[in-house]
XYZ file of C-alpha atoms in Angstrom:
667
model
C 69.801 -38.446 39.989
C 67.927 -41.410 37.452
C 65.577 -42.503 40.811
C 64.402 -38.672 41.127
C 63.825 -38.177 37.412
C 61.452 -41.206 37.481
C 59.613 -39.887 40.519
C 59.398 -36.420 38.784
C 57.802 -37.938 35.485
C 55.705 -40.216 37.699
C 54.523 -36.786 39.710
C 53.494 -34.717 36.312
C 51.969 -37.944 34.744
C 48.408 -37.547 36.106
C 48.628 -33.992 35.323
C 49.689 -34.699 31.566
C 46.796 -37.133 31.728
C 44.554 -34.566 32.976
C 45.330 -32.561 30.074
C 45.127 -34.711 27.453
C 41.446 -36.098 28.691
C 40.394 -32.099 28.691
C 42.029 -31.501 25.587
C 40.336 -34.611 24.049
C 37.013 -33.445 25.751
C 37.001 -29.786 24.230
C 37.817 -31.252 20.704
C 34.911 -33.727 20.610
C 32.716 -31.021 21.916
C 33.558 -28.785 19.333
C 33.308 -31.366 16.433
C 29.798 -32.127 17.780
C 28.915 -28.330 17.751
C 30.676 -27.783 14.223
C 28.182 -30.718 12.903
C 25.426 -28.874 14.695
C 25.992 -25.295 13.312
C 26.645 -26.696 9.984
C 23.074 -28.650 9.931
C 21.398 -25.626 11.455
C 22.855 -23.222 8.797
C 21.575 -25.771 5.988
C 18.191 -26.087 7.999
C 18.832 -29.819 7.629
C 16.469 -30.299 11.000
C 16.171 -34.216 10.739
C 20.075 -34.072 10.693
C 20.207 -31.975 13.784
C 17.653 -34.059 15.628
C 19.908 -37.156 15.302
C 22.390 -35.197 17.727
C 20.034 -35.002 20.420
C 20.194 -36.605 23.732
C 18.034 -39.430 24.957
C 16.038 -37.189 27.246
C 15.514 -34.822 24.298
C 14.219 -37.063 22.273
C 11.622 -38.553 25.040
C 10.954 -34.530 25.286
C 10.186 -34.157 21.715
C 9.459 -36.445 18.622
C 11.340 -35.852 15.529
C 8.129 -35.209 13.593
C 7.787 -32.388 16.051
C 10.972 -31.239 16.199
C 11.409 -31.025 12.575
C 7.903 -29.449 12.067
C 8.657 -27.079 14.817
C 11.941 -25.618 12.949
C 10.424 -25.437 9.819
C 7.086 -23.522 10.648
C 9.366 -20.735 12.754
C 12.306 -20.371 10.097
C 9.874 -20.408 7.234
C 7.895 -17.846 9.089
C 10.636 -15.424 9.572
C 12.153 -16.357 6.235
C 15.411 -17.267 7.733
C 18.118 -17.478 5.225
C 22.017 -16.991 5.392
C 22.330 -18.578 8.990
C 25.641 -18.087 10.060
C 27.243 -19.147 13.853
C 29.572 -16.805 15.715
C 31.045 -15.852 18.697
C 31.476 -19.758 20.281
C 32.828 -20.397 23.445
C 33.174 -23.776 24.698
C 33.299 -24.394 28.766
C 34.404 -28.226 28.940
C 34.210 -27.920 32.544
C 30.690 -26.969 32.631
C 29.864 -28.747 29.355
C 28.240 -25.832 27.924
C 28.851 -24.200 24.560
C 27.820 -20.321 24.410
C 27.367 -18.805 21.186
C 25.460 -16.272 18.792
C 23.238 -16.600 15.561
C 22.855 -14.075 12.688
C 20.459 -14.351 10.072
C 18.541 -13.029 7.284
C 14.950 -12.615 7.967
C 11.791 -10.850 6.536
C 12.596 -8.171 8.983
C 15.652 -7.630 8.160
C 19.151 -8.858 9.231
C 18.908 -10.365 13.115
C 21.837 -11.348 15.352
C 20.986 -13.061 18.489
C 23.083 -13.861 21.301
C 23.093 -15.496 24.760
C 22.558 -18.957 23.343
C 23.514 -21.711 25.576
C 24.015 -25.403 24.155
C 24.127 -28.145 26.973
C 26.084 -31.369 26.109
C 25.862 -34.498 28.061
C 27.809 -37.891 26.992
C 25.902 -40.835 26.382
C 27.616 -44.380 25.636
C 31.088 -42.355 25.224
C 29.456 -39.704 22.408
C 28.515 -36.026 23.340
C 25.070 -35.229 22.762
C 22.880 -32.104 22.922
C 20.276 -31.428 25.624
C 17.505 -29.556 23.420
C 14.769 -27.385 24.316
C 13.149 -23.876 22.907
C 15.595 -21.810 23.944
C 17.768 -23.209 21.253
C 15.243 -21.708 18.822
C 15.323 -18.562 20.489
C 17.072 -18.010 24.115
C 13.763 -16.478 25.423
C 11.837 -19.211 24.387
C 10.063 -21.793 26.645
C 8.104 -24.539 26.026
C 4.302 -23.772 24.291
C 5.891 -20.344 23.381
C 5.120 -19.236 19.734
C 7.048 -16.940 17.051
C 4.774 -14.337 15.867
C 5.350 -12.374 12.518
C 3.161 -9.138 12.506
C 2.818 -6.601 9.520
C 3.355 -2.848 10.670
C 0.821 -0.981 8.473
C 2.885 1.561 6.519
C 0.523 5.076 5.387
C 0.423 5.602 1.768
C 1.331 9.352 0.860
C -1.842 11.516 0.442
C -2.376 13.094 -2.982
C -3.161 17.107 -2.107
C -4.234 20.170 -4.256
C -2.619 23.531 -4.305
C -4.271 24.601 -0.974
C -3.837 20.924 1.024
C -7.252 19.774 0.421
C -6.760 15.944 0.414
C -7.790 14.358 -3.193
C -6.486 10.950 -2.062
C -5.503 9.628 1.415
C -5.803 6.426 3.635
C -9.242 7.085 5.676
C -11.951 4.975 7.524
C -14.699 3.143 5.545
C -17.427 0.728 6.753
C -17.591 -2.730 5.812
C -21.112 -4.183 5.596
C -21.094 -7.983 6.036
C -22.994 -10.954 7.572
C -22.690 -13.452 10.380
C -24.226 -16.552 8.623
C -25.091 -18.181 12.092
C -27.250 -15.314 13.313
C -28.393 -14.381 9.377
C -29.610 -17.664 8.529
C -31.797 -18.070 11.975
C -35.128 -16.589 10.376
C -36.304 -14.876 7.196
C -33.526 -15.280 5.277
C -34.565 -14.711 2.116
C -36.434 -11.716 3.088
C -33.231 -10.058 4.344
C -31.469 -10.981 1.603
C -33.712 -9.366 -0.705
C -33.481 -6.229 1.697
C -30.186 -6.022 1.821
C -29.577 -6.423 -1.912
C -31.937 -3.575 -2.512
C -30.206 -1.120 0.022
C -27.037 -1.876 -1.600
C -28.170 -2.091 -5.023
C -26.335 -5.143 -5.784
C -27.672 -8.528 -6.932
C -28.848 -11.462 -4.396
C -26.669 -13.748 -6.491
C -23.601 -11.537 -5.301
C -24.618 -11.825 -1.453
C -25.098 -15.704 -2.033
C -21.697 -16.429 -3.861
C -19.886 -14.247 -0.699
C -21.855 -16.864 1.624
C -21.024 -19.186 -0.105
C -17.238 -18.693 -0.122
C -17.160 -19.058 3.878
C -16.799 -22.496 5.532
C -17.624 -21.603 8.800
C -20.945 -19.993 9.763
C -19.618 -18.003 12.858
C -16.993 -15.996 10.529
C -18.137 -12.321 9.468
C -18.626 -12.433 5.730
C -17.783 -9.248 4.274
C -20.009 -8.127 1.152
C -19.141 -4.477 0.478
C -17.251 -1.409 1.587
C -19.164 1.785 1.835
C -17.914 5.264 2.804
C -18.252 6.649 6.116
C -20.858 9.180 4.891
C -23.073 7.025 2.821
C -26.369 7.153 4.442
C -27.672 3.701 3.862
C -25.234 3.000 6.873
C -27.812 4.487 9.200
C -30.197 1.622 7.724
C -27.603 -0.994 8.246
C -26.208 -0.309 11.396
C -29.529 -0.901 13.147
C -29.638 -4.489 11.842
C -27.163 -6.203 14.117
C -29.472 -8.540 15.460
C -30.379 -10.040 12.279
C -26.947 -10.635 11.251
C -26.172 -7.797 9.398
C -22.943 -6.282 10.760
C -21.153 -2.856 9.851
C -17.342 -3.289 10.978
C -14.336 -0.409 10.774
C -11.741 -0.803 8.202
C -8.938 1.449 6.857
C -8.735 1.929 2.989
C -7.611 4.357 0.390
C -10.347 7.357 0.201
C -10.988 10.124 -2.301
C -12.633 13.063 -2.804
C -15.916 12.290 -3.579
C -16.395 13.656 -6.745
C -16.148 12.782 -10.512
C -14.045 15.645 -11.634
C -10.508 14.205 -9.996
C -10.936 10.226 -11.361
C -9.021 10.453 -14.251
C -6.406 12.769 -12.626
C -6.086 11.142 -9.351
C -6.718 7.461 -10.573
C -6.988 4.703 -7.884
C -5.312 1.702 -6.342
C -6.248 -1.932 -6.515
C -4.797 -5.153 -5.616
C -1.644 -6.085 -7.353
C -2.231 -8.771 -10.204
C 0.453 -11.679 -10.647
C 1.887 -9.395 -13.840
C 2.640 -6.556 -11.395
C 4.064 -8.781 -8.935
C 6.434 -10.042 -11.401
C 7.140 -6.659 -12.714
C 8.020 -5.316 -9.219
C 9.656 -8.625 -8.036
C 12.691 -6.295 -6.501
C 10.748 -3.773 -4.830
C 9.292 -6.145 -2.040
C 5.717 -6.342 -2.890
C 3.625 -8.776 -1.211
C 0.601 -10.648 -3.089
C -1.696 -8.862 -0.983
C -0.312 -5.283 -1.574
C -2.192 -2.599 -3.105
C -0.555 -0.651 -6.166
C -1.486 2.223 -8.126
C -3.719 1.319 -10.846
C -4.371 4.657 -13.159
C -3.801 8.401 -12.919
C -1.454 9.940 -10.299
C -1.859 6.978 -8.119
C 0.016 4.946 -10.804
C 2.309 7.519 -12.091
C 3.553 8.000 -8.520
C 3.428 5.052 -7.116
C 7.072 4.841 -5.967
C 6.584 7.861 -3.799
C 3.028 7.429 -2.394
C 3.639 3.891 -1.665
C 4.384 3.064 1.881
C 6.266 0.203 2.894
C 5.227 -1.782 5.753
C 7.007 -2.595 8.722
C 7.475 -6.281 10.521
C 8.321 -7.246 13.713
C 9.319 -10.909 14.678
C 8.509 -11.713 18.514
C 7.956 -14.219 20.789
C 4.280 -14.722 22.476
C 3.495 -16.475 25.444
C 0.007 -17.193 26.569
C -1.458 -14.499 23.948
C 1.181 -11.809 25.360
C 4.352 -10.344 23.785
C 7.744 -11.493 25.732
C 10.268 -10.223 23.715
C 10.948 -9.053 20.181
C 13.685 -10.379 17.997
C 13.626 -8.279 15.451
C 11.456 -5.008 14.113
C 11.938 -2.934 11.206
C 9.531 -0.006 11.461
C 7.055 0.763 8.535
C 8.180 3.309 5.934
C 5.353 5.970 5.120
C 4.813 7.070 1.767
C 5.196 10.854 0.613
C 2.519 13.236 0.090
C 2.253 14.879 -3.358
C 1.065 18.408 -3.358
C -0.338 19.164 -6.810
C -0.663 22.787 -8.402
C -4.753 21.970 -8.866
C -7.076 24.155 -7.902
C -9.655 21.735 -6.879
C -12.433 24.383 -6.812
C -11.728 25.102 -10.484
C -11.289 21.544 -11.368
C -14.753 20.871 -10.136
C -16.632 23.908 -11.826
C -15.280 22.929 -14.917
C -16.221 19.556 -14.799
C -19.732 20.350 -13.636
C -20.095 22.535 -16.474
C -18.900 20.286 -18.888
C -22.099 18.239 -17.525
C -20.788 14.928 -18.694
C -19.979 15.741 -22.465
C -17.080 14.218 -23.962
C -14.196 16.489 -23.861
C -11.204 17.942 -22.104
C -9.988 21.289 -20.382
C -6.795 22.733 -19.151
C -5.914 25.835 -17.240
C -2.666 27.110 -16.312
C -1.108 30.289 -14.299
C 0.804 32.300 -17.369
C 3.199 33.605 -14.866
C 4.305 30.346 -12.810
C 3.292 27.739 -15.509
C 1.215 25.826 -12.392
C -1.283 23.558 -13.926
C -4.533 24.691 -12.238
C -7.118 22.371 -13.922
C -6.478 18.824 -15.795
C -9.954 17.745 -16.826
C -11.312 14.670 -18.750
C -15.272 14.279 -19.291
C -16.998 12.104 -18.766
C -14.735 10.778 -15.693
C -15.612 8.784 -12.747
C -15.387 8.747 -8.950
C -12.547 6.847 -7.535
C -14.094 5.884 -4.583
C -15.895 3.573 -6.621
C -12.840 1.348 -6.648
C -12.631 1.545 -2.802
C -16.361 0.690 -2.382
C -18.344 -1.192 -5.251
C -20.009 -0.527 -8.275
C -23.846 -0.559 -7.744
C -26.257 -1.794 -10.326
C -27.364 1.758 -11.572
C -23.847 2.899 -11.983
C -22.954 0.002 -14.059
C -26.236 0.683 -16.082
C -24.788 4.222 -16.537
C -21.497 2.811 -17.736
C -22.734 0.715 -20.260
C -24.866 3.494 -21.572
C -21.760 5.333 -22.402
C -19.991 2.852 -23.562
C -17.618 3.229 -20.652
C -16.497 6.525 -21.965
C -15.605 7.234 -18.565
C -12.385 5.260 -18.805
C -10.657 7.462 -21.444
C -8.244 9.965 -20.660
C -9.094 12.982 -22.633
C -6.568 15.686 -21.240
C -3.788 13.182 -22.409
C -5.637 12.704 -26.020
C -4.646 14.745 -29.296
C -7.113 16.919 -31.035
C -7.083 18.905 -34.085
C -7.150 22.650 -32.924
C -9.086 24.121 -35.616
C -9.105 27.966 -35.458
C -7.485 28.054 -31.894
C -4.281 27.298 -33.575
C -4.364 30.787 -35.531
C -2.533 32.419 -32.873
C 0.637 30.655 -33.582
C 0.151 31.695 -37.641
C -0.410 35.156 -36.593
C 2.549 35.659 -34.536
C 4.865 33.784 -36.905
C 3.628 35.891 -39.654
C 4.050 39.119 -38.075
C 7.470 38.049 -37.043
C 8.498 37.151 -40.541
C 6.479 40.236 -42.160
C 4.059 38.471 -44.496
C 1.509 39.835 -42.335
C 0.423 43.724 -41.969
C -1.872 43.948 -39.101
C -3.354 47.091 -40.775
C -3.528 45.983 -44.723
C -7.076 45.046 -45.846
C -6.656 41.630 -47.884
C -9.459 41.529 -50.400
C -11.341 38.377 -50.103
C -14.168 37.902 -52.112
C -15.570 34.173 -51.843
C -16.871 31.948 -48.826
C -14.141 29.328 -50.842
C -10.924 29.800 -51.936
C -8.221 27.675 -53.695
C -4.554 28.692 -54.459
C -4.753 27.699 -58.127
C -6.058 24.900 -60.265
C -3.348 22.707 -59.120
C -5.686 22.020 -55.830
C -8.017 20.445 -58.106
C -11.448 20.102 -56.120
C -10.230 21.059 -52.854
C -10.613 24.310 -51.675
C -10.727 26.314 -48.399
C -14.040 27.655 -46.779
C -15.005 30.382 -44.163
C -17.697 31.372 -42.463
C -17.518 34.997 -42.279
C -18.420 36.932 -45.281
C -16.395 40.301 -45.103
C -14.914 41.237 -48.613
C -12.132 42.980 -47.024
C -10.302 42.002 -43.872
C -7.378 42.780 -41.681
C -5.466 40.931 -38.911
C -7.691 41.849 -36.121
C -11.059 41.171 -38.417
C -9.527 37.892 -39.317
C -9.323 36.741 -35.335
C -12.288 38.514 -34.545
C -14.375 36.785 -37.273
C -12.243 33.579 -37.661
C -11.269 33.955 -41.428
C -9.804 30.286 -42.123
C -8.963 31.814 -45.985
C -6.845 34.930 -44.536
C -5.119 32.412 -42.035
C -4.355 30.102 -44.929
C -3.042 32.538 -47.309
C -0.656 33.803 -44.562
C 0.914 30.274 -43.985
C 1.387 29.912 -47.716
C 3.550 32.922 -47.695
C 5.172 32.217 -44.805
C 6.380 28.878 -46.551
C 6.887 25.449 -44.694
C 9.786 25.732 -42.776
C 9.286 29.181 -41.381
C 6.052 27.920 -40.528
C 7.219 24.713 -38.491
C 9.872 26.827 -36.916
C 6.970 29.154 -35.617
C 4.984 26.464 -34.267
C 8.222 25.186 -32.419
C 8.321 28.473 -31.001
C 5.303 27.724 -28.854
C 6.246 23.920 -27.893
C 4.579 22.528 -30.799
C 6.460 18.637 -31.112
C 7.779 18.884 -28.133
C 6.858 16.843 -24.551
C 4.932 18.678 -22.038
C 7.006 17.759 -18.842
C 4.452 18.613 -16.134
C 5.081 15.501 -14.087
C 2.280 13.339 -15.849
C 2.322 11.422 -19.041
C 0.425 13.405 -21.785
C 0.342 12.660 -25.823
C 3.215 14.813 -27.647
C 1.703 17.177 -30.037
C 2.705 17.618 -33.697
C 2.549 19.706 -36.596
C 2.020 17.072 -39.041
C 2.282 13.203 -39.330
C 5.791 13.220 -40.179
C 7.003 16.293 -38.916
C 6.981 17.701 -42.400
C 4.504 20.157 -44.437
C 5.433 18.768 -48.038
C 2.362 20.270 -49.961
C 0.971 23.610 -50.149
C -2.815 22.237 -49.176
C -1.524 20.880 -46.199
C 0.473 23.743 -45.264
C -2.592 25.999 -46.073
C -4.725 23.964 -44.014
C -2.329 24.147 -41.027
C -2.619 27.696 -40.875
C -6.044 27.709 -39.566
C -5.394 24.366 -37.573
C -6.878 21.848 -39.633
C -4.406 19.680 -41.679
C -2.298 16.981 -39.635
C -1.744 19.450 -36.796
C -2.414 17.758 -33.253
C -2.706 18.960 -29.660
C -3.829 18.752 -26.130
C -5.863 21.019 -24.351
C -2.891 21.978 -22.162
C -1.022 22.929 -25.276
C -3.347 25.504 -25.958
C -3.887 26.633 -22.841
C 0.206 27.429 -22.736
C -0.033 29.039 -26.171
C -2.447 31.673 -25.326
C -0.765 32.198 -21.720
C 2.075 34.190 -23.888
C -0.464 36.767 -24.409
C -0.651 37.250 -20.409
C 3.068 36.560 -19.831
C 5.105 39.360 -21.895
C 5.088 37.093 -24.656
C 6.696 34.078 -22.821
C 5.427 30.660 -21.964
C 6.396 29.101 -18.898
C 7.379 25.668 -18.178
C 4.047 23.942 -17.209
C 4.308 21.799 -13.520
C 1.895 19.696 -11.773
C 3.661 18.945 -8.736
C 4.601 21.777 -6.438
C 8.192 21.860 -5.133
C 9.784 23.638 -2.191
C 11.652 26.893 -3.194
C 10.809 26.012 -7.039
C 9.868 28.916 -9.046
C 8.747 29.187 -12.566
C 10.887 28.822 -15.437
C 10.412 30.052 -18.531
C 10.050 27.411 -21.016
C 9.447 29.442 -24.349
C 11.052 32.827 -24.198
C 9.395 35.455 -26.568
C 6.909 32.927 -28.172
C 5.470 36.218 -29.353
C 7.893 39.058 -29.398
C 7.636 42.143 -27.373
C 6.970 44.392 -30.409
C 3.941 42.509 -31.884
C 2.549 41.440 -28.520
C 0.188 44.658 -28.108
C -1.465 43.982 -31.728
C -2.017 40.071 -30.828
C -3.509 41.165 -27.582
C -5.760 43.474 -29.216
C -7.155 41.357 -32.368
C -7.785 37.974 -29.733
C -9.445 40.583 -27.168
C -11.819 41.721 -30.240
C -13.120 38.074 -30.187
C -14.464 38.450 -26.621
C -14.696 41.821 -25.684
C -16.038 43.135 -28.909
C -19.701 42.632 -30.454
C -19.860 40.290 -33.298
C -16.624 38.118 -31.982
C -17.097 34.889 -32.279
C -16.974 34.354 -28.293
C -18.487 37.574 -27.394
C -20.707 36.221 -25.209
C -18.100 34.812 -23.081
C -17.394 38.391 -22.229
C -16.990 39.106 -18.425
C -17.569 42.715 -16.897
C -14.233 43.955 -15.371
C -12.276 40.837 -16.630
C -9.935 41.586 -19.850
C -9.908 38.520 -21.780
C -8.143 37.515 -24.899
C -9.127 34.302 -26.584
C -10.238 32.407 -29.449
C -13.043 29.780 -30.535
C -12.352 26.996 -33.097
C -13.936 24.238 -35.062
C -12.086 21.166 -35.931
C -13.778 19.119 -38.347
C -13.078 15.373 -38.353
C -14.177 14.155 -41.771
C -12.840 11.594 -44.113
C -12.920 14.034 -47.013
C -14.141 17.303 -47.783
C -17.470 16.334 -49.105
C -17.691 13.853 -46.224
C -21.056 15.093 -44.865
C -21.163 12.787 -42.066
C -17.867 13.891 -40.286
C -17.890 15.339 -36.592
C -16.810 18.438 -35.517
C -15.049 19.202 -31.996
C -15.593 22.598 -30.514
C -12.875 24.706 -28.785
C -12.920 27.823 -26.747
C -9.841 29.612 -25.075
C -9.157 32.522 -22.968
C -6.560 34.171 -20.964
C -6.672 37.215 -18.578
C -4.283 39.953 -20.267
C -4.672 42.038 -16.879
C -4.387 40.417 -13.787
C -2.672 37.236 -15.901
C -3.467 34.430 -13.205
C -5.304 32.129 -15.879
C -5.451 31.000 -19.266
C -8.128 28.242 -19.863
C -8.506 25.909 -22.793
C -11.769 23.928 -23.287
C -12.511 21.087 -26.060
C -15.657 19.315 -26.177
C -16.017 16.300 -28.895
C -19.336 15.929 -31.384
C -20.757 19.525 -31.342
C -21.652 19.717 -34.699
C -25.555 19.430 -33.726
C -24.606 21.362 -30.590
C -23.846 24.742 -31.996
C -20.367 23.976 -32.964
C -17.306 25.706 -30.874
C -20.275 27.970 -29.515
C -21.051 24.861 -27.369
C -17.901 25.013 -25.472
C -17.855 29.000 -25.010
C -20.386 28.863 -21.783
C -18.465 26.063 -20.299
C -15.376 28.107 -20.064
C -17.517 31.462 -19.060
C -19.271 29.877 -16.425
C -16.075 28.497 -14.792
C -13.962 31.746 -15.485
C -17.111 33.814 -13.533
C -16.432 31.513 -10.629
C -12.988 31.367 -10.920
C -12.920 35.257 -10.846
C -15.267 35.819 -7.759
């Protein structure tokens, strides 16, 4: 029995030894792979190279090995590398595994890695080639990262007409190798003259280029630019015109301050938006709607990581599709916007129009403005001179600016005066003087008027714009009721239209502490400040049963108009006020009678706001207002204010602008 037992043990010994050797082999290979995966995760490529077999080190040097990994991994922005699904085949000496990592194209999971091992001087080593970077790679292959361009959302008017969109432009540039062959100076002079830029500008662009065979871009032009005809015929002279995709705008100044423009992102903007994935080559909204709606309009470029062999794409490793920006559809009527701007004729001022029944903003005009395409193309010397001549006034946003309303504010005083019973529309008030003060406590201060009627009622006070009548009415109302009445029309509240506007005010501190301030506020002077949109909304109540709709600039599906200020004008007083403010336009002698349009029932008001340091200041300026709303069809309420009209007829300067715009609108 002992002999048999010993024989059995001797019989099993080779099997046991084989198992022990196999187990030891697998453990050694596992230990090597663990060190390999740790170095890879840490991106310690020098440490990784130490595990390579001798034949692999002959195949690639340490310097080349490290540079190859660093170039590829940094190019794809690899991080958080994790080795998974490890399977060790100790018989074939192959370790299969997968790699997960985060890259510039998002999370990547790559399987089918096969790591061959061989023993050298009793130690296991790695037999390396490019397939251990990515399984499909071979010697000479490249890993490429390509951007997939996203489309920025378009800005459209109410009828779908593009005001801003991604489109085609033309890049005018020079091939120095051809350009410099002959007549360089003459060609430089010709090109500068055609483009209306300086020769120095062209020279600087050329000096920034180190390779004479490279195309050197000079300026971009719109595809409809007539100068392209001349330039496209000069290719043989080294002047080239290439295609390019860029942001393009409706080719009119009327929309510049509203739509705005995009430009190259700055270092400060890059830092501010560091969590939003912007690159230092990105374009970003710089002004207007382009800036306000940057998050919606912005397209996020996609990205693709792929293997290239002999100039051809072999395999995509990761791909993140581009995310196009959202289109924004405005309530703006582009024809109305253009017409108003054209008739403002470059005068400083603002205009706003709303639909009384819906609250839709039909126009928001700032004058003078700019053509947004100048930020896509360039500023010519002629345009630069013009901008300098107007002291860069085209950069100011006047539809967001606050103005003293002058007499156009009298609708609020009249409405609240009727509501509180301090105004009897039929009562004739005796006013014997062109200037008036309540009593001697006002000192040297007095209120003046332009009309000379000795007895006026509400209608005549509106028609002839009697400041004294409305100052008296405000005093009779008292400060708190007057402020309360102004609030009914939204004075002091934000106009939440989807675009930041300055907030109107009844006074600097929200109170009317003194009699003079209260009296002046009654006819729109004092410290009352409004935007042109405020006034358009106030007068829209005359065309909408006394209600003011919530203003909106952005169209939204299935959204209907919402009342913002219900019964700003009470129903019982609405006919009285419609009649009074219609007389301003529709009756002879009204301050805006020249704005009368046959077949259109307009109610409105003119206003002159004096801007001066004191009552005796003869050097002060004046702003002129005109507001009108159609009380029959109820489709538009339009307010216009022009600056510095003292020598241009006062408020009457704004009347023809409004009339011409309305004539075009009602055609």
